[in-house]
mmCIF file of C-alpha atoms and ligand atoms in Angstrom:
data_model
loop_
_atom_site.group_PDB
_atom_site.id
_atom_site.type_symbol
_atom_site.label_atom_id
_atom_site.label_comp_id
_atom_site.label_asym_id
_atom_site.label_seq_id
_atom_site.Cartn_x
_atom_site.Cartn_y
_atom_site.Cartn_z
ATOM 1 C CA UNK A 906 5.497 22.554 -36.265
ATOM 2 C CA UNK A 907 1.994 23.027 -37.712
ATOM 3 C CA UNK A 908 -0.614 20.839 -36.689
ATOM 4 C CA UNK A 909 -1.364 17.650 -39.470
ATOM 5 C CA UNK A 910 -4.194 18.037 -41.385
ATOM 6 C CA UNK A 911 -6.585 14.903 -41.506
ATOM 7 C CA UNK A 912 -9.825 13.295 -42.195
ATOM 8 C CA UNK A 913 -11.683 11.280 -39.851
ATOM 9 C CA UNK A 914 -14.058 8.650 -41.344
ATOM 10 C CA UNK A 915 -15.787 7.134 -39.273
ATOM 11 C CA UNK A 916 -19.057 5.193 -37.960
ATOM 12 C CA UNK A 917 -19.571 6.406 -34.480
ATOM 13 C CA UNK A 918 -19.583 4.049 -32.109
ATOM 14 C CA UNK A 919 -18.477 5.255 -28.704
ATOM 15 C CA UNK A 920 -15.025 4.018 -29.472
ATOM 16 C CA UNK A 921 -15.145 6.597 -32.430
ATOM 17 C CA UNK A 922 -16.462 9.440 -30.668
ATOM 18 C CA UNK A 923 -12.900 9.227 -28.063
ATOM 19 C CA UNK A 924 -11.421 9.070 -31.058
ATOM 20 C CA UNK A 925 -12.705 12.367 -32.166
ATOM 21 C CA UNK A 926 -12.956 13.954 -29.042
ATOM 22 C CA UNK A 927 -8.821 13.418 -28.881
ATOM 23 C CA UNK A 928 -8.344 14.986 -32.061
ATOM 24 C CA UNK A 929 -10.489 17.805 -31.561
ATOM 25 C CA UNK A 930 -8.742 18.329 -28.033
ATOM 26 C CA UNK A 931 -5.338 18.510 -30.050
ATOM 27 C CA UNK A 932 -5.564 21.606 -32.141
ATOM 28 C CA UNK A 933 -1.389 22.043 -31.235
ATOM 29 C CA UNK A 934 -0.836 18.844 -33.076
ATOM 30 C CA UNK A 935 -4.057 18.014 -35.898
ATOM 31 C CA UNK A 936 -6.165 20.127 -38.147
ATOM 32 C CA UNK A 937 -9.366 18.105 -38.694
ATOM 33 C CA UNK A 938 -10.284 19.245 -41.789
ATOM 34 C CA UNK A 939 -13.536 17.131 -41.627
ATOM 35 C CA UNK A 940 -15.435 14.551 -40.090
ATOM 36 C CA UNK A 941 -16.912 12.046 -42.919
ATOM 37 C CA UNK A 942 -19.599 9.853 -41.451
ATOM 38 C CA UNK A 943 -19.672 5.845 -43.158
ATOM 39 C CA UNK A 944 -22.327 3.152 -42.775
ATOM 40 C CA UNK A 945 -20.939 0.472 -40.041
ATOM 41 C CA UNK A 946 -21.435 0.328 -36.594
ATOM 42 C CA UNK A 947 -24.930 1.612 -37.160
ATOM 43 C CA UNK A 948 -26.431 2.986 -40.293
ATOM 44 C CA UNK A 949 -25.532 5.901 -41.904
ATOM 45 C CA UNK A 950 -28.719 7.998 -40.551
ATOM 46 C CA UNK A 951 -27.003 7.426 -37.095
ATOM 47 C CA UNK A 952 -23.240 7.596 -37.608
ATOM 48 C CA UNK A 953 -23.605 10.911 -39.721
ATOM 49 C CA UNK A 954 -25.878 12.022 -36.388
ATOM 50 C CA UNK A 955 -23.217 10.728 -33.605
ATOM 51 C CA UNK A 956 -20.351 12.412 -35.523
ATOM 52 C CA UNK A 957 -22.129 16.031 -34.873
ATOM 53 C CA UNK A 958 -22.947 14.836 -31.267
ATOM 54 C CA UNK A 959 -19.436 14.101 -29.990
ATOM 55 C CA UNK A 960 -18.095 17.230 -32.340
ATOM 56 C CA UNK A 961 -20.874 19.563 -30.085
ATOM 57 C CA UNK A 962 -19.880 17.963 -26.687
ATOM 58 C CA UNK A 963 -16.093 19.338 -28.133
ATOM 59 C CA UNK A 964 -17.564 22.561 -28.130
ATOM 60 C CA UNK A 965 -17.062 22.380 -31.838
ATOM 61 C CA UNK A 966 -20.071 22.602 -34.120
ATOM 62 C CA UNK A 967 -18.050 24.566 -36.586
ATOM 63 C CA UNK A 968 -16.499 21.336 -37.599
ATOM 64 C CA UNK A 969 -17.369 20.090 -40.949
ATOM 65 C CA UNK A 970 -19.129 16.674 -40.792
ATOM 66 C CA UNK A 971 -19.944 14.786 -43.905
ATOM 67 C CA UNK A 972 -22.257 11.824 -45.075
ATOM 68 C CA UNK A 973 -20.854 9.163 -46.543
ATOM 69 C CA UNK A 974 -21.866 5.505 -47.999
ATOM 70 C CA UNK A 975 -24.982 4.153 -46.460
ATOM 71 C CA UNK A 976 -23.901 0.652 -47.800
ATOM 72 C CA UNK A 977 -20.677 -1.798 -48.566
ATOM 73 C CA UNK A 978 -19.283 -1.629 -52.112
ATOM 74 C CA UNK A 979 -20.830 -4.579 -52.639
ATOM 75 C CA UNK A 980 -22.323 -7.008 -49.580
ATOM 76 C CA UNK A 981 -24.937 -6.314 -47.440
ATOM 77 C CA UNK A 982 -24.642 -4.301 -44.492
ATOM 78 C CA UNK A 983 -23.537 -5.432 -41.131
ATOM 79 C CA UNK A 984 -24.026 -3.307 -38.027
ATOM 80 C CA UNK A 985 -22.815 -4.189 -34.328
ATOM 81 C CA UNK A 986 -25.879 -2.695 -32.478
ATOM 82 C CA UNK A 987 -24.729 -5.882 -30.173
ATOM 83 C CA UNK A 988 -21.950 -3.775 -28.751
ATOM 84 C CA UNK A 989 -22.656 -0.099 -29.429
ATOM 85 C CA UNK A 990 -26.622 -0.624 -28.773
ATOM 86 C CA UNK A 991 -29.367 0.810 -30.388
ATOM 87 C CA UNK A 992 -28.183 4.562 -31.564
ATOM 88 C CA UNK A 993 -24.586 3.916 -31.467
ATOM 89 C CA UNK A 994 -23.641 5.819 -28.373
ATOM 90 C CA UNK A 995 -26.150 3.900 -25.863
ATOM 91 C CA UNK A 996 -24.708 4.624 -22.226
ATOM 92 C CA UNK A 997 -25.644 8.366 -21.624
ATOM 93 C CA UNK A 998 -28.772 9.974 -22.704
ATOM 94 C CA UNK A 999 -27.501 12.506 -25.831
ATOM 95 C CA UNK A 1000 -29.521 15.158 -27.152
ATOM 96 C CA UNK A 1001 -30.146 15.309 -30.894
ATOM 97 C CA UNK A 1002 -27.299 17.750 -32.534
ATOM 98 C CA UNK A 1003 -27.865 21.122 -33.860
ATOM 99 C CA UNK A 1004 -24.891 21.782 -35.946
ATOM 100 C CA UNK A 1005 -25.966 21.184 -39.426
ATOM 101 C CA UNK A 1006 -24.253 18.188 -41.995
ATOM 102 C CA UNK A 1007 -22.779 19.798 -44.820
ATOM 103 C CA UNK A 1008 -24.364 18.961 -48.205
ATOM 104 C CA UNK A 1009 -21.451 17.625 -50.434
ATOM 105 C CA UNK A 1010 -20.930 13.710 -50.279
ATOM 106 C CA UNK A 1011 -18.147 12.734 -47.729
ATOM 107 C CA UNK A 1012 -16.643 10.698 -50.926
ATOM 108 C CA UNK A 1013 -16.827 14.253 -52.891
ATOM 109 C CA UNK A 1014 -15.234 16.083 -49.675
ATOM 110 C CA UNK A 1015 -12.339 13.573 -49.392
ATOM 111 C CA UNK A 1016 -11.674 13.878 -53.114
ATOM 112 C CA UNK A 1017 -11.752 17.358 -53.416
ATOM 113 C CA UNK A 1018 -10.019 17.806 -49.995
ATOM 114 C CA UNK A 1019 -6.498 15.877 -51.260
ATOM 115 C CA UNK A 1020 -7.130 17.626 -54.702
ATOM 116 C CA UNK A 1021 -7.070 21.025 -53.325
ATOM 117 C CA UNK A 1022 -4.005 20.334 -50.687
ATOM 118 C CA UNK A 1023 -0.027 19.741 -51.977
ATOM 119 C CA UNK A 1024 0.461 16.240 -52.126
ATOM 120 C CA UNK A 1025 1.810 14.885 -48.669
ATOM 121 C CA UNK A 1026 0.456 16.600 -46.273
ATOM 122 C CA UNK A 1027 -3.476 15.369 -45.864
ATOM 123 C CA UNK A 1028 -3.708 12.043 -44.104
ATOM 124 C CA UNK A 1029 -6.847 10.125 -43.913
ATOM 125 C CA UNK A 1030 -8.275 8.107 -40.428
ATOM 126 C CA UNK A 1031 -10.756 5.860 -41.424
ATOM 127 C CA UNK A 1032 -12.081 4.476 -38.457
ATOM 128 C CA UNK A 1033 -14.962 2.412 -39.148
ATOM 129 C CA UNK A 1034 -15.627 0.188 -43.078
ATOM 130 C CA UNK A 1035 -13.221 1.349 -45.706
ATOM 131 C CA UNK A 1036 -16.338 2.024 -48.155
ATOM 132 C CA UNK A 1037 -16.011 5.760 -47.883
ATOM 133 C CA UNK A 1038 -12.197 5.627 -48.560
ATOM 134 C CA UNK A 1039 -12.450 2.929 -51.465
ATOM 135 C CA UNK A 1040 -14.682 4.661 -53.032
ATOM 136 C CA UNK A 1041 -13.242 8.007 -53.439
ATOM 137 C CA UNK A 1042 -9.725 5.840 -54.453
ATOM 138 C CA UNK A 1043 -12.373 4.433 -57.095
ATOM 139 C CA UNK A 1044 -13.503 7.670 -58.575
ATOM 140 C CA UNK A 1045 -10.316 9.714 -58.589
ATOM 141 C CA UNK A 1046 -7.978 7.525 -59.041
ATOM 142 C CA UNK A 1047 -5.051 10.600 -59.225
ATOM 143 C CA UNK A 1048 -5.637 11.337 -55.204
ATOM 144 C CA UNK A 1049 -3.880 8.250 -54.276
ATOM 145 C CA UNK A 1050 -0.923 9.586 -54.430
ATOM 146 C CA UNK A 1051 -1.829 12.588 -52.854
ATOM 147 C CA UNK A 1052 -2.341 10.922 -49.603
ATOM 148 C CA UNK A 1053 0.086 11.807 -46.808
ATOM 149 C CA UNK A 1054 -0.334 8.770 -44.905
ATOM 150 C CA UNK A 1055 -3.723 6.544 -43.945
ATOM 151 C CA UNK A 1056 -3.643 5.883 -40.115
ATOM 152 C CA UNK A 1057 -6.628 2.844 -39.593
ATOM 153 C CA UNK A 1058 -8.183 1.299 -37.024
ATOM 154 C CA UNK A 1059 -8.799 -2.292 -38.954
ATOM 155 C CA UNK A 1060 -7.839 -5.996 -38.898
ATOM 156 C CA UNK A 1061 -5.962 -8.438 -36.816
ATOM 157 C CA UNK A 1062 -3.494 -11.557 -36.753
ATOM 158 C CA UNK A 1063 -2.424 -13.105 -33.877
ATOM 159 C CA UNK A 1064 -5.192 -11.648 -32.268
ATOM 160 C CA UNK A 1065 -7.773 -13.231 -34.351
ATOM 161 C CA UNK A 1066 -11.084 -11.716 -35.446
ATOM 162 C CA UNK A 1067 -14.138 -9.708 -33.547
ATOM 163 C CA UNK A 1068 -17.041 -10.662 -35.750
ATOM 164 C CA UNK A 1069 -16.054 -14.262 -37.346
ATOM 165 C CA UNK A 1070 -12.744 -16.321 -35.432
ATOM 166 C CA UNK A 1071 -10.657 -14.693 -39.083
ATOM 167 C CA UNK A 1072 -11.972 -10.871 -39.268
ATOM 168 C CA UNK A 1073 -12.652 -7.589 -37.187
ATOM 169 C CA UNK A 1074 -15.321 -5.953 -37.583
ATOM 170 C CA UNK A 1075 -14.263 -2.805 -40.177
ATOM 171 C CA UNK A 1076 -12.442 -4.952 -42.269
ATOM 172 C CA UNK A 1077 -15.178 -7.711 -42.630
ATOM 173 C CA UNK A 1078 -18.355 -5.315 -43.106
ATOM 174 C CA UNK A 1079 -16.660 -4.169 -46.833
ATOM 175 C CA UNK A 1080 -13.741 -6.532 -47.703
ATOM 176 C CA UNK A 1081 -13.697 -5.360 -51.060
ATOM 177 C CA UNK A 1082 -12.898 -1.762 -49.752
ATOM 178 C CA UNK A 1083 -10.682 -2.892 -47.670
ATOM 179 C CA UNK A 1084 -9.001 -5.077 -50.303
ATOM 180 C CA UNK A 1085 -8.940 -1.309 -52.968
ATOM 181 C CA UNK A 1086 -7.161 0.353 -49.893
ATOM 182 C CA UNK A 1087 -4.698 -2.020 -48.862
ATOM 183 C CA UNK A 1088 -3.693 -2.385 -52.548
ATOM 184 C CA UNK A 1089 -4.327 1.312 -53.701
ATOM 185 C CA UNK A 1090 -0.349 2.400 -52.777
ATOM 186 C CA UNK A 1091 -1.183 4.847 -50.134
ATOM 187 C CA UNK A 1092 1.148 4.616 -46.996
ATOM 188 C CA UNK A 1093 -0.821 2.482 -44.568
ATOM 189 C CA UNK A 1094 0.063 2.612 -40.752
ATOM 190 C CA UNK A 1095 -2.944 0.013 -39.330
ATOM 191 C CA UNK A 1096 -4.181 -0.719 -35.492
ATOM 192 C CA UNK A 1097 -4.724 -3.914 -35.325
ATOM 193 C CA UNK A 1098 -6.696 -5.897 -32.728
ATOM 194 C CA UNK A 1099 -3.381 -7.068 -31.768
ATOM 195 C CA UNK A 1100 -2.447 -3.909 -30.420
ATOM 196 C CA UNK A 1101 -6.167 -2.587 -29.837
ATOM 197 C CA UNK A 1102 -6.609 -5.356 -27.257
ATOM 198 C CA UNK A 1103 -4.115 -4.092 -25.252
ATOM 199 C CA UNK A 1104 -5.487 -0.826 -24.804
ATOM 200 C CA UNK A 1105 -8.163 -2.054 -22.210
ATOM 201 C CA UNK A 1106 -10.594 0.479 -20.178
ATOM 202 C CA UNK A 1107 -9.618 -0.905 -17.036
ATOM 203 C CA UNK A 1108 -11.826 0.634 -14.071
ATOM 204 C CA UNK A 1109 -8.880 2.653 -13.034
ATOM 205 C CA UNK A 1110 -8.540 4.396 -16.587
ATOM 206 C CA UNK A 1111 -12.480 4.785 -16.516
ATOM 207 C CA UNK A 1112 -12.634 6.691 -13.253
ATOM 208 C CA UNK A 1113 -9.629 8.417 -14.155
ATOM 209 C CA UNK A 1114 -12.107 10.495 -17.384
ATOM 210 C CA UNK A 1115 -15.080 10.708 -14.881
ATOM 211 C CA UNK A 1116 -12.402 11.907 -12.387
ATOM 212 C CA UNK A 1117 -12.011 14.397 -14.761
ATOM 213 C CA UNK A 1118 -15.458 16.313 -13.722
ATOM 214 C CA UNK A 1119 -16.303 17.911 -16.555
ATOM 215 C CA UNK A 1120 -19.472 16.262 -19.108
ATOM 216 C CA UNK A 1121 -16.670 15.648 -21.665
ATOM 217 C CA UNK A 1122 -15.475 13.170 -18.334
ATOM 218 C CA UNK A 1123 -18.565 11.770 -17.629
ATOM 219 C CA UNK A 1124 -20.064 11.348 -20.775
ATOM 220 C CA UNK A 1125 -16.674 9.309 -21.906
ATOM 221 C CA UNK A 1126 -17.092 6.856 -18.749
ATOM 222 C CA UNK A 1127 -20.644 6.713 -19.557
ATOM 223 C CA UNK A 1128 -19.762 5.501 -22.816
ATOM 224 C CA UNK A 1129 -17.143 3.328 -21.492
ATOM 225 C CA UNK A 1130 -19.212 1.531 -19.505
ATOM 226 C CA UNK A 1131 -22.011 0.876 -21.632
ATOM 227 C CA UNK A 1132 -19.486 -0.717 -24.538
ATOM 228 C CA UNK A 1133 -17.383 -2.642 -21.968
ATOM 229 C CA UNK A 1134 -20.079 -4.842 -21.165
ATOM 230 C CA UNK A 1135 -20.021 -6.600 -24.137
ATOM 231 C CA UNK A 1136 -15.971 -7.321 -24.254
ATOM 232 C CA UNK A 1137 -15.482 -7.958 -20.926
ATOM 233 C CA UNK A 1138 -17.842 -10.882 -20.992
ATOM 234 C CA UNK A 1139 -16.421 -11.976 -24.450
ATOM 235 C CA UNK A 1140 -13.089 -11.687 -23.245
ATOM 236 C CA UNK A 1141 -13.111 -12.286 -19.876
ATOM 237 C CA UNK A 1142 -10.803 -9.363 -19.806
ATOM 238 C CA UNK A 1143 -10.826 -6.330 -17.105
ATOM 239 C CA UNK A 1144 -12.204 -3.724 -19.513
ATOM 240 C CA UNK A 1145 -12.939 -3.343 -22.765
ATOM 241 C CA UNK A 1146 -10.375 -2.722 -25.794
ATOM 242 C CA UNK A 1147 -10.632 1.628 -26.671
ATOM 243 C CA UNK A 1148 -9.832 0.930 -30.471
ATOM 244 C CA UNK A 1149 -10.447 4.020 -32.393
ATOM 245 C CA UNK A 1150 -8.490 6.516 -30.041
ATOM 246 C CA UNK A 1151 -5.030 4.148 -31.067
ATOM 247 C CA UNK A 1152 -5.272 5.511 -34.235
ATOM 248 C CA UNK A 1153 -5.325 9.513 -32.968
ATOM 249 C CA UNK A 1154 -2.851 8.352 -30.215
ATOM 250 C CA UNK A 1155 -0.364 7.879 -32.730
ATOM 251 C CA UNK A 1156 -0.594 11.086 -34.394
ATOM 252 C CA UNK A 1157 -0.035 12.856 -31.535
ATOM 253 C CA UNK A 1158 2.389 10.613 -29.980
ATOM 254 C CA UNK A 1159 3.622 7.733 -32.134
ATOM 255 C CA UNK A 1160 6.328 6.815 -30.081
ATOM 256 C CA UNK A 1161 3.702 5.001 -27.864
ATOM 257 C CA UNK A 1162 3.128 2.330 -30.740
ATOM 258 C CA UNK A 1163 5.952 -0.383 -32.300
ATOM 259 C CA UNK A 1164 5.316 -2.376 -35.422
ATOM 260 C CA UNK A 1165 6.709 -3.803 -38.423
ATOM 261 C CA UNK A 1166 6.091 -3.188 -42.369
ATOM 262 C CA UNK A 1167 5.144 -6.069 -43.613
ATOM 263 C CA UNK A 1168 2.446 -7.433 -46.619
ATOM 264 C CA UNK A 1169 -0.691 -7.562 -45.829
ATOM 265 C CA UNK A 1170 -3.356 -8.872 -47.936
ATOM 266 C CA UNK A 1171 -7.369 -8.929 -47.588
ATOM 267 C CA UNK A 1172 -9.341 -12.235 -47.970
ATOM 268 C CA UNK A 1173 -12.599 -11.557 -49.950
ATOM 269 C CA UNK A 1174 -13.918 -14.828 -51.524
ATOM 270 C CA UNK A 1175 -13.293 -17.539 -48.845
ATOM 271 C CA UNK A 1176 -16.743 -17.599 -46.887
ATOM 272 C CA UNK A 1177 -14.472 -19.097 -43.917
ATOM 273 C CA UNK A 1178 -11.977 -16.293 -43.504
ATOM 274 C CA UNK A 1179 -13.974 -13.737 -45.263
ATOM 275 C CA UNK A 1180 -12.521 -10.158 -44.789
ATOM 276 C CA UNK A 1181 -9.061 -11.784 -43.082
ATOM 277 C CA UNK A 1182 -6.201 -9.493 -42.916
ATOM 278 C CA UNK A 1183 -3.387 -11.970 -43.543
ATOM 279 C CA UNK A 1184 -0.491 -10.393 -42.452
ATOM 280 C CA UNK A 1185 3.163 -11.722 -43.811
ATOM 281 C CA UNK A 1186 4.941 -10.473 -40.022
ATOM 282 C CA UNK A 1187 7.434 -13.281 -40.276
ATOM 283 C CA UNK A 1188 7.880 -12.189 -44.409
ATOM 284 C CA UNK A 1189 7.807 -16.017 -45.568
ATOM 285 C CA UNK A 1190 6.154 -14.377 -48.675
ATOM 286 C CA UNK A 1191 7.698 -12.629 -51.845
ATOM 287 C CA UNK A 1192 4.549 -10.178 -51.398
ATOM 288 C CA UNK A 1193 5.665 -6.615 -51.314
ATOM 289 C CA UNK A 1194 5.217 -4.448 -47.790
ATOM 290 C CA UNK A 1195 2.144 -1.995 -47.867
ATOM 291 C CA UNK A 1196 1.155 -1.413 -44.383
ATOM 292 C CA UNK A 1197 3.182 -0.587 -40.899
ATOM 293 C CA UNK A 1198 1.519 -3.563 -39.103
ATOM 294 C CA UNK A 1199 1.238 -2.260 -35.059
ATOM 295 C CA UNK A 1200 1.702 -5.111 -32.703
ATOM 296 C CA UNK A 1201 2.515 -3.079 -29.190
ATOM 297 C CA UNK A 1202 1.454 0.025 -27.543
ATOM 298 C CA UNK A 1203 2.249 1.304 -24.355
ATOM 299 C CA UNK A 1204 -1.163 1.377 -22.343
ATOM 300 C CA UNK A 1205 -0.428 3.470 -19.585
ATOM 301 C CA UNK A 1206 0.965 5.983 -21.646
ATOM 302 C CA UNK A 1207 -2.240 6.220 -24.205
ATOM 303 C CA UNK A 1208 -4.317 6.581 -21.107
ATOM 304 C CA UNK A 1209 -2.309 9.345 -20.180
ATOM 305 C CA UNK A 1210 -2.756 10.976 -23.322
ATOM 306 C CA UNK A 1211 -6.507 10.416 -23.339
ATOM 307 C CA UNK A 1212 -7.146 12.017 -19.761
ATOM 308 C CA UNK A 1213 -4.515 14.442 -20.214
ATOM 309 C CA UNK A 1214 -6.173 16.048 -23.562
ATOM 310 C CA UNK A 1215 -9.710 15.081 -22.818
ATOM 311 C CA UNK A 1216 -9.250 17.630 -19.529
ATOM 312 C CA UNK A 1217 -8.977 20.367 -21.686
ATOM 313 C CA UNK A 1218 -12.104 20.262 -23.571
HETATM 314 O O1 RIB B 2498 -13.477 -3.928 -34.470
HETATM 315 C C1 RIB B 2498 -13.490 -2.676 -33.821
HETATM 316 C C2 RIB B 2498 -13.893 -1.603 -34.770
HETATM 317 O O2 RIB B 2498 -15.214 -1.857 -35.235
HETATM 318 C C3 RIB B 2498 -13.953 -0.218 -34.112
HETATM 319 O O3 RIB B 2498 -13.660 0.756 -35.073
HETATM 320 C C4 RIB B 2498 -15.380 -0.113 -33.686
HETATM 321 O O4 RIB B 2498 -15.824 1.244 -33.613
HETATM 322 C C5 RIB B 2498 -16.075 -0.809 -34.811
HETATM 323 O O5 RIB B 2498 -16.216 0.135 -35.888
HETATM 324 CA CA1 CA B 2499 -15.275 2.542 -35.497
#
């Protein structure tokens, strides 16, 4: 079968550079088309930077990388310097990147990109703020139905919220982008802290990539261990939650996820619960199902995965 073509957008973040690396180590099963950089961990200057970082470590400057929107539709920006650190990919020392950033507008690329493909067969993995993705929906309003699929890392229930008790992170910096997205019409499969949380770095899994012995290896554990810091104390848990990669993982292999379609709808006036995703999983609402809602992943499996593809980079 030919690989799936896709679009990562995303605001690297260790958590989004595994993410990248896995796709990039998957040529059999995705064709990243491009790599479109969005304000959100850390500013744009830095997550357009880290994207052609973890795309050289691949061995892959040839991949197209993109700079997107340096702000929220509408709010102020919020980074998370608190967990990433400083540049975004504190842990390792990383040289500056070489490859160049191409010169059209990651909003212009993703536009163009569904335009220029048959409708179906381009899905999009925003990993980071849904600003980029919004507002491309905004400005050519005919490519939302061109969309194959959008595969996000974004929101929680049960689980609660990362940044406030009600919201995670990606989902809180731009509500209102989140809100265009999850009401645009696309297909929507979503990773969920509920299912992100149980995809924890144990120190196993983390010697398991330096195992590896290659820089690819050591540079992920360095990574890993910088980031976990932050959860583990938060959480109290035995490693931190790998969020991004979830939403690669299930390209490749979705039979290591299970969730439900359900309604769910983005909070973005109450100051409380600002940038909630308020999912309907028991369907007590007459609201219509618009996103596959993923509640359980098989750890040990993903893991697998990760090692297995990372080794071949
Ligand atoms: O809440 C976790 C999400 O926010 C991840 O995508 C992480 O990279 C940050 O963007
Ligand atoms: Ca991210």
């Amino acid at each position: 079968m030919a690989p799936r073509k896709i679009i990562i957008d995303t605001d690297p973040g260790q958590d989004d550079a595994v993410a990248i690396l896995l796709a990039l180590a998957s040529p059999d099963d995705l064709d990243v088309l491009g790599v479109t950089a969005v304000a959100g961990n850390v500013p744009l200057p830095l997550t357009q930077k880290n994207a052609r970082i973890v795309c050289e470590l691949a061995g892959m400057p040839e991949t197209k990388v993109f700079s997107g929107c340096d702000a929220p539709i509408s709010r102020k920006l919020v980074t998370a310097e608190h967990v990433h650190g400083k540049t975004g990919l504190d842990g390792p020392q990383m040289a500056d990147p070489t490859m160049p950033l191409q010169d059209q507008h990651a909003v212009d690329f993703i536009i163009d990109t569904l335009r220029d493909h048959n409708a179906g067969t381009v899905t999009l993995c925003p990993l980071g703020p849904l600003t980029n993705i919004a507002t491309a929906f905004e400005k050519a309003p005919d490519i939302v139905g061109k969309v194959q699929e959008i595969v996000l890392m974004g929101g929680g229930f049960f689980e609660g919220g990362n940044i406030t008790p009600a919201a995670e992170f990606n989902i809180y910096v731009d509500p209102e982008a989140a809100k265009i997205v999850f009401d645009a019409g696309a297909p929507i499969t979503m990773m969920p802290l509920d299912v992100t949380h149980q995809a924890l770095t144990t120190q196993a899994r983390v010697d398991a990539f330096r195992n590896l012995g290659t820089p690819v290896g050591d540079m992920v554990a360095a990574w890993t261990d910088f980031f976990e810091r932050f959860d583990k104390e938060k959480y109290g848990s035995e490693g931190a939650p790998l969020h991004d990669p979830c939403v690669i993982a299930y390209l490749i292999q979705p039979e290591l996820f299970e969730g439900r379609h359900i309604n769910v709808e983005i909070e973005t006036s109450s100051e409380l619960t600002l940038g909630m995703t308020v999912a309907d999983w028991w369907r007590v609402s007459d609201r219509p199902p618009n996103a596959t809602f993923m509640r359980q992943i098989d750890a040990d499996g993903f893991f697998a995965l990760l090692a297995d593809r990372l080794a071949r980079l």
